[in-house]
Structures are given as structure tokens and as C-alpha cells.
XYZ file of C-alpha atoms in Angstrom:
287
model
C 109.900 -214.600 95.430
C 112.324 -215.493 93.037
C 114.269 -212.291 91.884
C 115.856 -212.173 88.361
C 118.409 -209.587 87.544
C 120.456 -209.063 84.336
C 121.646 -206.530 81.796
C 120.011 -205.614 78.195
C 122.464 -204.531 75.729
C 121.471 -200.995 74.073
C 123.343 -198.788 72.009
C 126.775 -200.063 73.045
C 126.197 -199.626 76.833
C 124.356 -201.842 79.422
C 120.736 -201.291 81.171
C 120.424 -203.262 84.484
C 116.743 -204.749 84.809
C 115.266 -206.670 88.043
C 112.133 -208.758 87.490
C 110.016 -210.263 90.332
C 107.250 -212.377 90.245
C 105.934 -214.833 87.537
C 106.373 -213.277 83.826
C 103.173 -215.121 82.756
C 101.340 -212.820 85.623
C 99.478 -209.506 85.062
C 103.311 -207.186 84.725
C 103.864 -203.600 85.891
C 106.760 -201.665 84.269
C 108.094 -198.886 86.760
C 109.837 -196.095 85.060
C 111.747 -194.167 87.697
C 112.445 -190.410 88.167
C 115.317 -187.963 87.550
C 116.198 -188.474 84.820
C 119.557 -189.846 86.964
C 117.473 -191.478 90.360
C 117.447 -195.223 89.989
C 114.923 -198.336 90.351
C 115.803 -198.512 94.001
C 112.686 -196.858 95.972
C 110.196 -198.677 93.852
C 111.652 -201.984 95.761
C 108.901 -200.869 98.415
C 106.714 -202.456 96.004
C 108.175 -205.991 96.316
C 105.490 -207.297 98.171
C 103.093 -206.735 95.030
C 104.624 -209.808 93.459
C 103.139 -211.486 96.255
C 99.517 -210.474 95.180
C 100.119 -212.144 91.762
C 101.782 -209.612 89.627
C 105.222 -209.847 87.877
C 107.398 -206.388 88.264
C 109.993 -205.260 86.392
C 112.177 -202.469 87.282
C 115.360 -201.110 85.387
C 118.093 -198.574 85.788
C 117.658 -195.774 82.995
C 120.851 -195.356 81.295
C 122.831 -192.713 82.906
C 122.606 -194.001 86.793
C 122.801 -196.865 89.066
C 123.681 -199.846 87.728
C 123.379 -198.214 84.223
C 125.725 -195.422 85.044
C 127.213 -193.932 82.238
C 128.725 -190.271 81.866
C 130.561 -187.823 79.630
C 128.079 -188.510 77.233
C 125.948 -185.584 77.022
C 124.431 -186.242 73.503
C 122.618 -189.391 75.239
C 120.549 -187.299 77.708
C 117.227 -186.506 75.439
C 113.849 -188.328 75.732
C 114.708 -190.143 72.274
C 117.290 -191.974 74.265
C 115.351 -193.479 76.907
C 111.966 -193.855 74.998
C 114.575 -196.403 72.602
C 115.445 -198.196 75.848
C 112.060 -198.419 76.779
C 111.172 -200.046 73.739
C 114.286 -202.141 73.531
C 113.631 -203.524 77.011
C 110.053 -204.714 76.401
C 111.474 -206.368 73.288
C 114.455 -207.611 75.443
C 112.138 -209.396 78.118
C 108.971 -210.263 76.033
C 106.819 -207.751 77.888
C 103.942 -207.871 75.506
C 101.058 -206.759 78.009
C 101.826 -204.243 80.640
C 100.590 -201.901 83.199
C 103.104 -198.609 82.766
C 103.899 -196.668 86.115
C 105.922 -193.728 85.769
C 106.868 -191.544 88.755
C 107.978 -187.925 88.138
C 110.228 -187.748 85.139
C 109.459 -191.195 84.649
C 105.685 -190.048 83.985
C 106.800 -187.779 81.335
C 108.762 -190.693 79.623
C 105.800 -192.818 79.622
C 103.321 -190.215 78.243
C 105.987 -189.405 75.795
C 105.799 -193.188 74.682
C 101.941 -193.611 74.896
C 101.424 -190.330 72.817
C 104.299 -190.366 70.177
C 105.294 -193.856 69.511
C 101.594 -196.036 69.883
C 102.768 -198.714 71.864
C 100.631 -201.986 71.952
C 99.622 -203.776 74.819
C 99.329 -200.843 77.626
C 96.717 -202.257 80.014
C 96.662 -199.045 81.970
C 98.901 -196.307 82.699
C 99.695 -194.700 86.056
C 101.029 -191.471 86.685
C 102.504 -190.812 89.867
C 104.069 -187.524 90.579
C 104.331 -186.246 87.162
C 103.553 -183.459 84.773
C 102.605 -182.754 81.251
C 104.101 -179.454 80.758
C 107.719 -178.310 82.235
C 106.377 -174.832 81.938
C 103.541 -175.383 84.051
C 105.943 -177.534 86.648
C 108.572 -174.629 86.711
C 105.737 -172.032 87.390
C 104.262 -174.327 90.626
C 107.776 -174.815 91.832
C 108.069 -170.984 92.176
C 104.794 -170.786 93.646
C 106.059 -173.356 96.202
C 108.864 -171.582 97.255
C 106.920 -168.479 97.980
C 106.407 -170.559 101.270
C 110.009 -170.579 102.238
C 111.707 -168.415 104.676
C 112.676 -164.703 102.866
C 116.180 -165.801 103.093
C 115.832 -168.885 101.401
C 113.653 -167.008 98.603
C 116.189 -164.400 98.081
C 118.882 -166.782 97.970
C 116.997 -168.540 95.136
C 116.103 -165.697 93.388
C 119.892 -164.393 93.192
C 120.849 -167.887 91.880
C 118.832 -167.822 89.503
C 119.393 -164.260 88.418
C 123.065 -164.708 88.213
C 122.649 -168.259 86.798
C 125.024 -169.343 89.560
C 123.968 -171.913 91.789
C 127.008 -172.799 93.856
C 126.445 -170.625 96.916
C 125.982 -171.815 100.317
C 122.947 -169.605 101.014
C 121.454 -171.187 97.683
C 122.280 -174.805 98.400
C 120.972 -174.611 101.949
C 117.311 -173.054 100.593
C 117.109 -175.662 97.867
C 117.816 -178.456 100.543
C 115.073 -176.717 102.385
C 112.848 -176.936 99.632
C 113.396 -180.355 98.523
C 113.231 -182.069 102.025
C 109.828 -180.079 102.301
C 108.450 -181.414 98.810
C 110.747 -184.661 98.345
C 111.490 -185.572 101.883
C 114.685 -187.092 103.699
C 114.397 -190.881 104.233
C 117.955 -191.291 105.707
C 116.156 -192.766 108.669
C 113.902 -194.634 106.873
C 112.428 -198.284 107.353
C 112.998 -199.295 103.839
C 116.721 -200.790 103.134
C 116.421 -200.265 99.524
C 116.320 -196.344 100.752
C 119.144 -196.689 102.483
C 121.438 -198.594 99.884
C 124.024 -196.613 98.346
C 123.428 -195.670 94.628
C 125.263 -193.817 91.763
C 122.813 -190.889 90.802
C 123.277 -189.406 87.232
C 124.048 -186.091 87.973
C 125.104 -185.542 84.419
C 121.628 -186.923 82.792
C 119.967 -184.766 85.124
C 121.469 -181.427 84.503
C 121.537 -182.147 80.803
C 118.269 -183.178 80.734
C 116.466 -181.209 83.034
C 118.644 -178.263 84.987
C 120.304 -177.239 88.168
C 117.106 -178.031 90.201
C 113.297 -178.802 90.044
C 112.246 -174.992 89.134
C 114.725 -173.961 86.576
C 114.226 -176.584 83.584
C 116.739 -175.427 80.930
C 117.848 -178.765 79.591
C 116.541 -180.888 76.712
C 113.455 -181.962 78.471
C 112.406 -178.042 79.305
C 110.401 -177.915 76.334
C 108.115 -180.947 76.878
C 104.643 -179.817 77.031
C 102.129 -182.666 75.750
C 98.998 -181.000 77.964
C 97.006 -180.243 74.894
C 97.828 -183.807 73.519
C 96.647 -185.877 76.723
C 93.044 -186.324 75.380
C 94.711 -188.780 72.611
C 95.346 -191.074 75.500
C 92.691 -194.117 75.169
C 94.070 -196.273 77.830
C 92.700 -196.238 81.492
C 94.702 -194.014 83.564
C 95.201 -193.215 87.193
C 96.958 -190.237 88.588
C 98.269 -190.061 92.027
C 99.849 -187.245 93.926
C 100.352 -185.743 97.538
C 99.180 -182.553 99.001
C 102.739 -181.587 99.386
C 104.172 -183.016 96.190
C 106.398 -180.986 93.464
C 103.492 -182.322 91.591
C 101.123 -179.920 93.103
C 97.358 -180.013 92.649
C 97.361 -177.866 89.711
C 99.812 -180.038 87.734
C 97.974 -183.021 88.705
C 94.601 -181.739 88.035
C 95.614 -180.536 84.506
C 96.311 -183.999 83.587
C 93.129 -185.336 85.097
C 91.168 -182.567 83.533
C 92.204 -183.673 79.664
C 92.840 -187.613 79.822
C 89.484 -189.455 79.159
C 88.909 -192.380 81.249
C 91.256 -190.808 84.000
C 90.805 -191.677 87.601
C 92.844 -189.027 90.349
C 93.832 -189.928 94.089
C 95.162 -187.104 96.099
C 96.667 -188.074 98.900
C 96.935 -186.386 102.280
C 100.548 -185.606 103.905
C 102.203 -186.805 101.530
C 105.262 -185.359 99.457
C 107.080 -186.411 95.704
C 107.412 -190.040 96.984
C 103.927 -190.813 98.321
C 104.501 -194.521 98.022
C 106.982 -194.320 100.641
C 105.004 -191.272 102.907
C 101.896 -193.070 102.627
C 102.988 -196.538 102.078
C 99.660 -198.253 102.679
C 97.309 -195.746 101.129
C 99.368 -196.110 97.902
C 99.411 -200.105 98.018
C 95.638 -199.908 98.692
C 94.892 -197.731 95.669
C 96.962 -199.750 93.553
C 95.293 -202.895 94.353
C 91.900 -201.619 93.835
C 93.179 -200.100 90.326
C 94.957 -203.372 89.008
C 92.045 -205.357 90.592
């Protein structure tokens, strides 16, 4: 399959994009997590292009091949929504399936609920959230399953608002490995590739970690608006996911025409932990 890569001018910067497959085929646009991650992990989906789909991935402004820093004024949801709009226009993406993973799902919800985009064939919400406050609450519930030493280190760091101690960093590492995973020895080359993470965009937009939303996204609360979504919606989450079953069910209960797949033995990157199962779910949904 031919891969087309390029850059889109955006607000004086450049947004990297990657397109694989025939643009005349049904198109899936992927919104990565973070803020500040990259499109890299989405390359595990490349085989879908052989199934007759066109895949569009990009590095959101502030990370990867779209890296920008020292511009904290950029790191707000409005920037990334405008970038998504611009990318659709630039690549002439008139009809799309929209998949948002983690923060990318928040971006997708903001876009659909508050900007009334046309041509959304379906929405796929992967390990994401509709409420920052519920997300924080559920992460703190997950924390209670850590060792007492790790719990105390996190509690102390939150109390002092100082996240620099070794004890805290080790505790947070344990938490993230349990719920997000460590793919340093994984089979996927795209997960091993060196990438430039947007640490500034994550810190300014979200906060110091997953359970302390303090940034511009900390007020993200759209659960009460979910009934306004009119396109078919698929929710996917894992049993060990940062997106806990409570977070996922909150969305499932309120979105009309929604389907929810809870995948066993899967963490925040369900499509890596349970690749074959996730691909099967995707093919059934898109078909």
C-alpha cells in the first residue's frame, strides 16, 4: 500500500500527516492521545488499508513531527479542534469515520458536540472520557489497588503539589505500567520508534499525571450533552484501562445508537494488548 506523508500549514506552524490507502475508499481519521503523544501507535492499523479503507493519521500540534514548545497559549482544546477542521479541508476529507483514543476521544466529542461537523459516518471512542472530574475520581480508585507505599507517595505529592520525588515517580510508573503498559519489547516497530513527546502540551493542557487534571482541559465536562450525538457510536475500552468500566458506561448510557465493547485483559492501548480482538471489532463495526 502506498503511504503518502506531508505537512499542512497551520497557524504559522506545520502539522504532519500520514495517509495510507485509496482516498476514494471509506476513510478513517485517527485522533491520538496525550495531549502530546503521536500517531505512531496507530500504525498497527495499517492492515485495514488492505481491507479497502483509507487511513489518515497525524501528529497534533505540539508533538512528534508537529513539535512546538514554548507556546503555552496554544495548548487548549480550541487549537486542536481548528487543526482537525483544517486537516479535513486540506485533504478533502468529506466523509469520515472518526476514531479518537484517550484525549483524542475528548477532541472528537468536542468537535461533534460543539462544531456540528458534516460527513461523520460513525464515531469510535476508544479508551476515552466525557468528564475530567469522573476520570480523576476513577484514577484515584485505581490508585487504591497499588501498594501502600505507592499510595502514600502519590498522596504526599498531591498534597504538596510537588511531583519531583523519586518515591512519587516510581509509584506513578507502577500505576502507568499497570493501566497503560510497557511496550519496549513489543513486536510492533512503530512502538519502538523514537518520538518527540509533547511534554509541555500535556502539562499545560492536562496536568502532571493522569489523575490530577489541572490544565486547560480540567473543566472538560460533556456527559450531559452526549444525548445530542446522532451518528452511530462505538465505545471500546479494556478491563484494566484508565478508561474504567464506569467511565465507559457513562458514555454508553447517554449516547443514542451506541455500542460498547469491553475487552478483557486490556489496558489503555486496547488495540495493542488485544490486537486481533480489536481488529475484529473494528471490521465488524465498519462493515
